[in-house]
Coordinates of C-alpha atoms in Angstrom, one line a residue:
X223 CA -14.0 26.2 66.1
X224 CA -16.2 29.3 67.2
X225 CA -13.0 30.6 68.7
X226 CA -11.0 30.3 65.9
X227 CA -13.7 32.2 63.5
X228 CA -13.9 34.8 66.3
X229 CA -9.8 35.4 66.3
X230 CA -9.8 35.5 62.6
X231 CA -12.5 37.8 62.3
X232 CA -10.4 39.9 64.6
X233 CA -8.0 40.3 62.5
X234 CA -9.8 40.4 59.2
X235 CA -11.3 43.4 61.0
X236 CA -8.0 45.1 62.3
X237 CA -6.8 44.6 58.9
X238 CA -9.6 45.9 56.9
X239 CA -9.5 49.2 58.9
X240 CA -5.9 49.5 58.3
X241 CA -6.7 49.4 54.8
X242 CA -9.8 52.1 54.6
X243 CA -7.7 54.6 56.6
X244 CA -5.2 53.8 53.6
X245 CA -7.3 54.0 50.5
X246 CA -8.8 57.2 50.4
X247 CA -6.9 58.0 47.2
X248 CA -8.6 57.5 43.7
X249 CA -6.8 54.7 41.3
X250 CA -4.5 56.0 39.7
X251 CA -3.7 59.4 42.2
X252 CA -0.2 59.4 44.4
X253 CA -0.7 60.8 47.8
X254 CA 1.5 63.1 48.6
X255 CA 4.2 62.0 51.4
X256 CA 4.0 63.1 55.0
X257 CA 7.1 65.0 56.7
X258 CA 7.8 63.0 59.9
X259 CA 7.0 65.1 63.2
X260 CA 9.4 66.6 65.0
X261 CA 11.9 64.1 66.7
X262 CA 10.3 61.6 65.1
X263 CA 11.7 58.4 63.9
X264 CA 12.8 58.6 60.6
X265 CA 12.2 54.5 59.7
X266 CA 9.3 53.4 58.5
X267 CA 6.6 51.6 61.0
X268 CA 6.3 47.8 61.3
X269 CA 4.1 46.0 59.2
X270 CA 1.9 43.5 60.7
X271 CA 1.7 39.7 60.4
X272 CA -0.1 38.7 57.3
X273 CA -3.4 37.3 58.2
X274 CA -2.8 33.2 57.5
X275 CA -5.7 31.8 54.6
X276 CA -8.7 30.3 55.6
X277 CA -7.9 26.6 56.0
X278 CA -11.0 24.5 53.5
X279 CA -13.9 23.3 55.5
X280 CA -12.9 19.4 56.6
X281 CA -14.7 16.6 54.7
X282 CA -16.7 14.0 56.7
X283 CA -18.0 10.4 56.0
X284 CA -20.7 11.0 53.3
X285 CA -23.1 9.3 55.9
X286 CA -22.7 12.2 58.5
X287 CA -22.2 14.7 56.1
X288 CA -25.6 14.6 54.6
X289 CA -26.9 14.6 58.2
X290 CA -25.0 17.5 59.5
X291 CA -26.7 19.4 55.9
X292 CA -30.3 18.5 56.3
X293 CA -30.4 19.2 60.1
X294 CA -28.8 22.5 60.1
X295 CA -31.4 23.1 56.8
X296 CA -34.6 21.6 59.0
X297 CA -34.0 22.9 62.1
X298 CA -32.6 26.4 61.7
X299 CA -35.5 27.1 59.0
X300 CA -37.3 30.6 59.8
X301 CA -40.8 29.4 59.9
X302 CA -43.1 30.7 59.2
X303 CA -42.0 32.7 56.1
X304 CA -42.7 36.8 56.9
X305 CA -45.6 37.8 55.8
X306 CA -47.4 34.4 56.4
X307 CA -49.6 32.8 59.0
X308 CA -47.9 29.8 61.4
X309 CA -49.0 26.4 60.3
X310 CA -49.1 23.5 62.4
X311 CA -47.3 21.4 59.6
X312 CA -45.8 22.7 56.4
X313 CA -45.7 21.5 53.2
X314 CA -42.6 20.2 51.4
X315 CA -41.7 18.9 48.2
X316 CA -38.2 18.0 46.9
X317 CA -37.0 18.8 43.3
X318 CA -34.4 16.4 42.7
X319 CA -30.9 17.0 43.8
X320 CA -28.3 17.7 40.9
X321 CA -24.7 17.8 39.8
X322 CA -23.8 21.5 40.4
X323 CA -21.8 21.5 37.2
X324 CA -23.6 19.5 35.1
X325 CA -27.4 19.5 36.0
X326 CA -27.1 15.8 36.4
X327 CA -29.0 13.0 38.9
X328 CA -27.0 10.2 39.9
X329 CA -27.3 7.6 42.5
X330 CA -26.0 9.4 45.0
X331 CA -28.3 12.7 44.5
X332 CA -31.2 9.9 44.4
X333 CA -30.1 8.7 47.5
X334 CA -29.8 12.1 49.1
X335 CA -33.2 12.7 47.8
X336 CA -34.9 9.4 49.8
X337 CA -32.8 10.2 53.0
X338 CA -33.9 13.7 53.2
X339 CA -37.9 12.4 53.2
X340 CA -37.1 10.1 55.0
X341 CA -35.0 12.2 58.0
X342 CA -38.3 15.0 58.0
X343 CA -40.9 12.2 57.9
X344 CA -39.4 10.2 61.0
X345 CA -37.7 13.3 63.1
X346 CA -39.4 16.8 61.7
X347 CA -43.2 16.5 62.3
X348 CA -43.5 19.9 61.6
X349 CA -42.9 18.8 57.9
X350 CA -45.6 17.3 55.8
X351 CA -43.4 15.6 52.6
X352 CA -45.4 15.6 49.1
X353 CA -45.2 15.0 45.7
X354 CA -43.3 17.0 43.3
X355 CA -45.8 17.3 41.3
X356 CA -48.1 20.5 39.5
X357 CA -50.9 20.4 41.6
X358 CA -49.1 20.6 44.9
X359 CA -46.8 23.3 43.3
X360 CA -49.7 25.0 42.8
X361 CA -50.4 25.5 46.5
X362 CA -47.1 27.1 47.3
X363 CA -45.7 25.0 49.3
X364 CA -42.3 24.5 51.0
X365 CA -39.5 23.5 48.1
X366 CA -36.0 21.9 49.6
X367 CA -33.4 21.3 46.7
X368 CA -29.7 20.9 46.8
X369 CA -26.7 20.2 45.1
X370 CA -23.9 17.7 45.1
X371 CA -20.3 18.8 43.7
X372 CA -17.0 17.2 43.2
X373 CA -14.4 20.1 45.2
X374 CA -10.7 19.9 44.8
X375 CA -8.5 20.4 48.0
X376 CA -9.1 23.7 48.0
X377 CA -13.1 23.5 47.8
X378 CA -13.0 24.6 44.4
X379 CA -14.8 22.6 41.1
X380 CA -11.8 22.7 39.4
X381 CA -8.6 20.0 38.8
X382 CA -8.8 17.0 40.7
X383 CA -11.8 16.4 43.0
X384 CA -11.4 15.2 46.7
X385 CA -14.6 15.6 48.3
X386 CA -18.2 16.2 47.4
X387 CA -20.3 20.0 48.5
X388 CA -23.6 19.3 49.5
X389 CA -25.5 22.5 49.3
X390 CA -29.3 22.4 50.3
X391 CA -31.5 25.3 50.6
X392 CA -35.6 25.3 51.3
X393 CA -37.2 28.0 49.8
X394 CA -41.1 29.1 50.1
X395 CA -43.0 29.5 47.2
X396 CA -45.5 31.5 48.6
X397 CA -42.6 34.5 49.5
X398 CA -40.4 33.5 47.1
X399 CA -37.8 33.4 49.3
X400 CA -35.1 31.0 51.3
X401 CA -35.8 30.0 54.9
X402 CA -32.8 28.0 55.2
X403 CA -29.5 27.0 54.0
X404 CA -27.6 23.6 54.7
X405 CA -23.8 23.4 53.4
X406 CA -21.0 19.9 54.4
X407 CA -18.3 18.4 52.5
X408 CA -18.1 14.8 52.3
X409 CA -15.6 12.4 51.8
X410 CA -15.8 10.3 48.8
X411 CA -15.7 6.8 49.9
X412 CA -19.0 5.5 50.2
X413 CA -20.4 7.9 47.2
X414 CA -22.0 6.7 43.8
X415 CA -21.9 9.2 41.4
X416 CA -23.3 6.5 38.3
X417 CA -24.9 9.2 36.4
X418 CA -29.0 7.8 36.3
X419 CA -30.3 6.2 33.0
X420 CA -31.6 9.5 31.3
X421 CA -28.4 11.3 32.0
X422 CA -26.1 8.6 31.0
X423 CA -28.2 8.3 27.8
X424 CA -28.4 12.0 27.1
X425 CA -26.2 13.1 23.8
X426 CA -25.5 16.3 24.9
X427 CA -25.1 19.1 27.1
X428 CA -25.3 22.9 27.1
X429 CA -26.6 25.6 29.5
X430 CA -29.8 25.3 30.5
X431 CA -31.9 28.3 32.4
X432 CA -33.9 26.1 34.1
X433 CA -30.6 24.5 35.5
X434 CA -28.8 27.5 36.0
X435 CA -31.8 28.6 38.0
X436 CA -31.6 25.8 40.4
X437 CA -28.2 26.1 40.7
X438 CA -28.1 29.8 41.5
X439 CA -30.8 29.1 44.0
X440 CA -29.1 27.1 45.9
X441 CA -25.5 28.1 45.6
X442 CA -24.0 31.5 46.8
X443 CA -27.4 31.9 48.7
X444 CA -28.2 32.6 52.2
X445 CA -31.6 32.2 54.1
X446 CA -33.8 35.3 53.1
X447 CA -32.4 36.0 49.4
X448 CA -34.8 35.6 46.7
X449 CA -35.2 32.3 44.7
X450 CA -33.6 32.7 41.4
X451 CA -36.4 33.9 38.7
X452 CA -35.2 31.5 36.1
X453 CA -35.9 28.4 38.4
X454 CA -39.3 30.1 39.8
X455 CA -40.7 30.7 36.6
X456 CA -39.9 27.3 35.4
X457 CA -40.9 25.1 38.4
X458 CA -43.9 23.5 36.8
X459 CA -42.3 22.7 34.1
X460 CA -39.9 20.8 36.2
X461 CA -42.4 18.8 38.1
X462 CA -43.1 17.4 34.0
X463 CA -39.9 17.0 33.6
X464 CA -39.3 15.1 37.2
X465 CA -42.0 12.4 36.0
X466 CA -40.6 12.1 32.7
X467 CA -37.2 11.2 33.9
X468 CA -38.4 9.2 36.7
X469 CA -41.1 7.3 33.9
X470 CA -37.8 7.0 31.2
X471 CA -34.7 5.3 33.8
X472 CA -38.0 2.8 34.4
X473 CA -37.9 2.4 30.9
X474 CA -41.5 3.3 30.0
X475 CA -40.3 5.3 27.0
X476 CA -44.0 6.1 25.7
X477 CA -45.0 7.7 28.7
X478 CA -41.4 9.4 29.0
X479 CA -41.6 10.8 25.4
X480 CA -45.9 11.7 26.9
X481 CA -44.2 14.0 29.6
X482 CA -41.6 15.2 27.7
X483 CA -44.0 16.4 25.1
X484 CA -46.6 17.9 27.7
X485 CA -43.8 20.0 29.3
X486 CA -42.5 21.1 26.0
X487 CA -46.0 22.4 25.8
X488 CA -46.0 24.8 28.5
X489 CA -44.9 28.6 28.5
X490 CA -41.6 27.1 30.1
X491 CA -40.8 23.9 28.0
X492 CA -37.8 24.9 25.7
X493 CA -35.8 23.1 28.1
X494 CA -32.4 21.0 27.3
X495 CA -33.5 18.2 29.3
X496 CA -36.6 18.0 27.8
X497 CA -35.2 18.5 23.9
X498 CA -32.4 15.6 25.2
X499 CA -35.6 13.3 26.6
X500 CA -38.2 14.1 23.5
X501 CA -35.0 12.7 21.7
X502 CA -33.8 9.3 23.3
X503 CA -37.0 8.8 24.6
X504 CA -38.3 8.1 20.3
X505 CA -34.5 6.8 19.6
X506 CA -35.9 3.9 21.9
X507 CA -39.4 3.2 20.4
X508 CA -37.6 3.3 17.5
X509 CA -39.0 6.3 15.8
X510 CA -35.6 7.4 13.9
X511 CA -37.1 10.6 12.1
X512 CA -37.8 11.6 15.1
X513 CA -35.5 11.4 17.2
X514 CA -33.2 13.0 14.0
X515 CA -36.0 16.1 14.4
X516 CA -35.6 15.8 17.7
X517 CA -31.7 16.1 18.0
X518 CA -32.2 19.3 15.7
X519 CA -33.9 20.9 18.2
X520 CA -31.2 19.8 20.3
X521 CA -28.7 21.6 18.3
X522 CA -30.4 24.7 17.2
X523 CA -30.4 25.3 21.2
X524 CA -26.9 24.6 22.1
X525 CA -26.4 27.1 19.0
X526 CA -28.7 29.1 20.6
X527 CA -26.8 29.3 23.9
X528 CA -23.4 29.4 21.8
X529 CA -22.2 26.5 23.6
X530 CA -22.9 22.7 23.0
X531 CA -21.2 19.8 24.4
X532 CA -21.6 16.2 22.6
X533 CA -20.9 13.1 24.6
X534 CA -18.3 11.5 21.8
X535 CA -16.8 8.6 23.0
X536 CA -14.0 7.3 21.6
X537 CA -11.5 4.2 22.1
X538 CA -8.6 4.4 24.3
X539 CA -5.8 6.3 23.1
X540 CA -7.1 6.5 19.5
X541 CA -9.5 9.7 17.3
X542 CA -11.3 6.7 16.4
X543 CA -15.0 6.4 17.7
X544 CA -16.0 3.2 19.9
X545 CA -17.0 0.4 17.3
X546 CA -20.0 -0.6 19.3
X547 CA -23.4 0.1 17.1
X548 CA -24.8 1.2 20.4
X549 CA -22.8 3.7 21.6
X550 CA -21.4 5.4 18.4
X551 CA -24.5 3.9 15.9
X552 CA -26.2 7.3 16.3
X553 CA -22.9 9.5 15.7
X554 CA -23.6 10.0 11.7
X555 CA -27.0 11.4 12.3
X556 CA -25.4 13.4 15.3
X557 CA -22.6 14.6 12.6
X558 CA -24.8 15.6 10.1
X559 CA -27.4 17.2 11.7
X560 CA -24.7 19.7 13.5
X561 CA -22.7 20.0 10.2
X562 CA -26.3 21.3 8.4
X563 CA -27.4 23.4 11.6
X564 CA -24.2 25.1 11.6
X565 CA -23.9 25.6 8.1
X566 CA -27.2 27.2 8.1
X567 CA -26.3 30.3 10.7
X568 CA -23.5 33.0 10.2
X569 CA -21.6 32.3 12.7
X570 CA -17.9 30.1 13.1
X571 CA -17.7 27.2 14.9
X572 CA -14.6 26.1 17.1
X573 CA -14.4 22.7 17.8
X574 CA -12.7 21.4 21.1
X575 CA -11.4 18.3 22.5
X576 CA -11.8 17.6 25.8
X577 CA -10.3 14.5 28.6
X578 CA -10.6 13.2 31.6
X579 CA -7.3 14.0 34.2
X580 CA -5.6 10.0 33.2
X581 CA -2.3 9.8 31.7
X582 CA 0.5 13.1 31.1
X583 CA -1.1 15.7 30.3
X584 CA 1.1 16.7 27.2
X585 CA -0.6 13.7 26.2
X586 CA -4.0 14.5 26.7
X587 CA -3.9 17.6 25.1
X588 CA -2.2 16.4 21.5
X589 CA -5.2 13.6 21.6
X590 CA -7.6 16.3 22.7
X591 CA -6.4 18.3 19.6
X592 CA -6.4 15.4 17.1
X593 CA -10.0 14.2 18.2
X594 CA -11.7 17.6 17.6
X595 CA -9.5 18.0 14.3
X596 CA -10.9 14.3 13.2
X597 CA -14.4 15.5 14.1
X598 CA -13.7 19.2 11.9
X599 CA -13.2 16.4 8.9
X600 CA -16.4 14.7 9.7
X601 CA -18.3 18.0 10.0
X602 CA -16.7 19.3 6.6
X603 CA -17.2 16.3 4.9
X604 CA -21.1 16.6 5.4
X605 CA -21.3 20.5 4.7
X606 CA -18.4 21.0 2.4
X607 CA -19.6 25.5 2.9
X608 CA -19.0 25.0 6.2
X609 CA -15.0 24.1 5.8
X610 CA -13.6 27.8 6.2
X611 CA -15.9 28.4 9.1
X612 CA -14.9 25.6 11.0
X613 CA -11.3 26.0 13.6
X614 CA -10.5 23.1 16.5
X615 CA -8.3 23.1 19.3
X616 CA -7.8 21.1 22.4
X617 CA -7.9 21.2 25.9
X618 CA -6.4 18.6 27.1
X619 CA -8.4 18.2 31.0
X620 CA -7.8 21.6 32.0
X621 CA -11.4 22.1 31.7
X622 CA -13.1 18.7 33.6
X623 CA -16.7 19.4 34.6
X624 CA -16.6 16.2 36.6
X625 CA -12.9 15.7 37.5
X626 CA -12.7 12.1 39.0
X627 CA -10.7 10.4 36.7
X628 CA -12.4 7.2 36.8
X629 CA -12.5 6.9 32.6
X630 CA -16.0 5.4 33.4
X631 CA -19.8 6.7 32.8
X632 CA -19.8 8.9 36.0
X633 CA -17.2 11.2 33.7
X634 CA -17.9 11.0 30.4
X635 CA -18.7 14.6 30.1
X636 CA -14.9 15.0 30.9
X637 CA -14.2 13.3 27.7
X638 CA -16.5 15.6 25.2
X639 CA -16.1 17.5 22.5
X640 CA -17.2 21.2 22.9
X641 CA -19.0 23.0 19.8
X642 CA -18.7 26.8 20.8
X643 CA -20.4 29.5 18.2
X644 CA -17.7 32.2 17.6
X645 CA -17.7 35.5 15.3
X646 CA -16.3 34.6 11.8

């Protein structure tokens, strides 16, 4: 494999300084052609062989993959950080791995999670694990994080996914910088991706900072960049947030909603995820007003952002909401409050319908269309002002954020309807 890169860098090289002798004209300007010498040939000069695309990185058993990530992570870290003293053990805590698109835990990130302690307790003793919590934070300490995205063929998050990226980085607090990267693909047999309680229960989505941060992070990074400022300054924050998600898929909902409304309470609390947990964490004690507050808080952000995903779900086939009281009971109060939010700001909203990749795609796209056109009605119906501000189209699944097609919970997201704020 080293060979190969070394060939192909080779030629990426012979080619690129073909192409700087060749581009020393401005866009736009025409150089001038040169008379052939003397005696010269008259035809033009051979072009060489296009250099062939970088074939994707292969996909192993999810198993090996994860191991191949977190040992090239633990054991090419540069430790210590510059600027700081060796230590005969250092520090780490995990923030829980995510969905790259979606900011979502799953099984499989949880997994991930209790391997990766695991692997450093048992073969790094140079690693001391801890708690994600504030007070260890607080001291600076090592942070690992990581990602785990559905790729198409080509690597890419886009059309139908074949294999899973699992992106890790370590990053020291203390230099706010990376010490270490880990990147494999992995296969998908063997991989739960059952979104975790909070996230399957979660009404919405939009785009977070604090998720973009962590992303950014640890994607597109190499050791000795800079963590991302929008994770960095949020971080404490997160370890509230960690405990309240950890304290709501237990179903202790009282001390969920608790932690949710301490990290609200901090500098760095508007967060989505905590707005989405103030709000199902009080659906499930019951507290109705609240939770109605609460989802208004959920809105005014997505408005905020200009972008807000809701997780409709609809029968099979049909613009006609799932009859169960559970799943579609909230809907009205969901309706409403977006239809009065909305009305209440200057701006237009387009509506958009969204599948998952099953059936023809002509298909999807006329349903798509007719389910955000059924859910303009709705929204018109409970602010009549809002009617002329309101336009819908559909998508069909051009636009999948998870891309599995299994029509399950792991891809509901797939299936939502998109409120984006546009200029009137």
């Amino acid at each position: 494999m080293t060979a190969i890169f070394r060939t192909l860098g080779r030629a990426v090289l012979a080619l690129g300084l073909l192409v700087s002798a060749g581009c020393t004209n401005f866009p736009g300007s025409v150089a001038a052609p040169t008379p052939p010498a003397p005696g010269a040939s008259s035809q033009p000069p051979a072009t060489l062989p296009a250099v062939p695309p970088t074939a994707p990185a292969p996909a192993q058993p999810y198993e090996k993959a994860v191991l191949a990530a977190a040992n090239a992570l633990l054991t090419n870290a540069k430790l210590p950080p510059e600027g700081t003293p060796a230590q005969a053990r250092y520090a780490v805590v995990i923030d829980p791995l995510i969905d790259g698109m979606t900011g979502a835990q799953s099984v499989a990130t949880q997994s991930m999670g209790v391997r990766l302690s695991k692997l450093m307790r048992e073969q790094y003793p140079q690693y001391e694990v801890q708690t994600f919590s504030a007070a260890n934070v607080a001291r600076s300490p090592l942070v690992l994080i990581g990602t785990f995205t559905g790729v198409n063929g080509q690597r890419q998050t886009t059309g139908q996914r074949e294999a899973y990226r699992i992106c890790l980085a370590l990053a020291d607090l203390r230099s706010g910088k990376l010490v270490s990267k880990g990147l494999a693909f992995a296969l998908p047999d063997g991989v739960d991706p059952t979104p975790l309680a909070f996230f399957r229960d979660a009404p919405a989505w939009a785009d977070d900072p604090a998720t973009t941060g962590y992303i950014k992070t640890c994607q597109g990074t190499k050791a000795g960049d800079p963590i991302n400022p929008l994770y960095l300054d949020r971080i404490l924050a997160a370890t509230l947030v960690a405990q309240a998600i950890d304290a709501y898929n237990a179903g202790r909902y009282r001390e969920a909603l608790e932690l949710y409304q301490s990290a609200q309470a901090t500098p760095a609390g508007n967060q989505f995820r905590v707005h989405n947990g103030i709000y199902l964490a009080n659906w499930k004690l019951g507290r109705q007003a609240q939770a109605q507050a609460a989802f208004a808080r959920i809105v005014d952000f997505g408005i905020e952002q200009r972008r807000l995903a809701i997780k409709f779900l609809f029968r099979p086939g049909s613009t006609a909401f799932m009859s169960d009281p559970k799943v579609s009971g909230p809907y009205p109060v969901w309706l409403k409050t977006i239809a009065n939010r909305t009305a209440a700001s200057s701006g237009c909203l387009e509506i958009t319908g969204h599948t998952s990749p099953t059936g023809p795609e002509p298909l999807n796209e006329r349903l798509s269309q007719l389910r955000a056109e059924y859910v303009k009605t709705r929204l018109a119906k409970d602010a009549p002002q809002l009617a002329k501000r309101l336009i819908s189209n559909g998508m069909g699944s051009r636009q999948t954020m998870i891309g599995n097609g299994r029509d399950d919970a792991t891809d509901a997201l797939d299936r939502r309807v998109e409120f984006k704020v546009i200029g009137c």
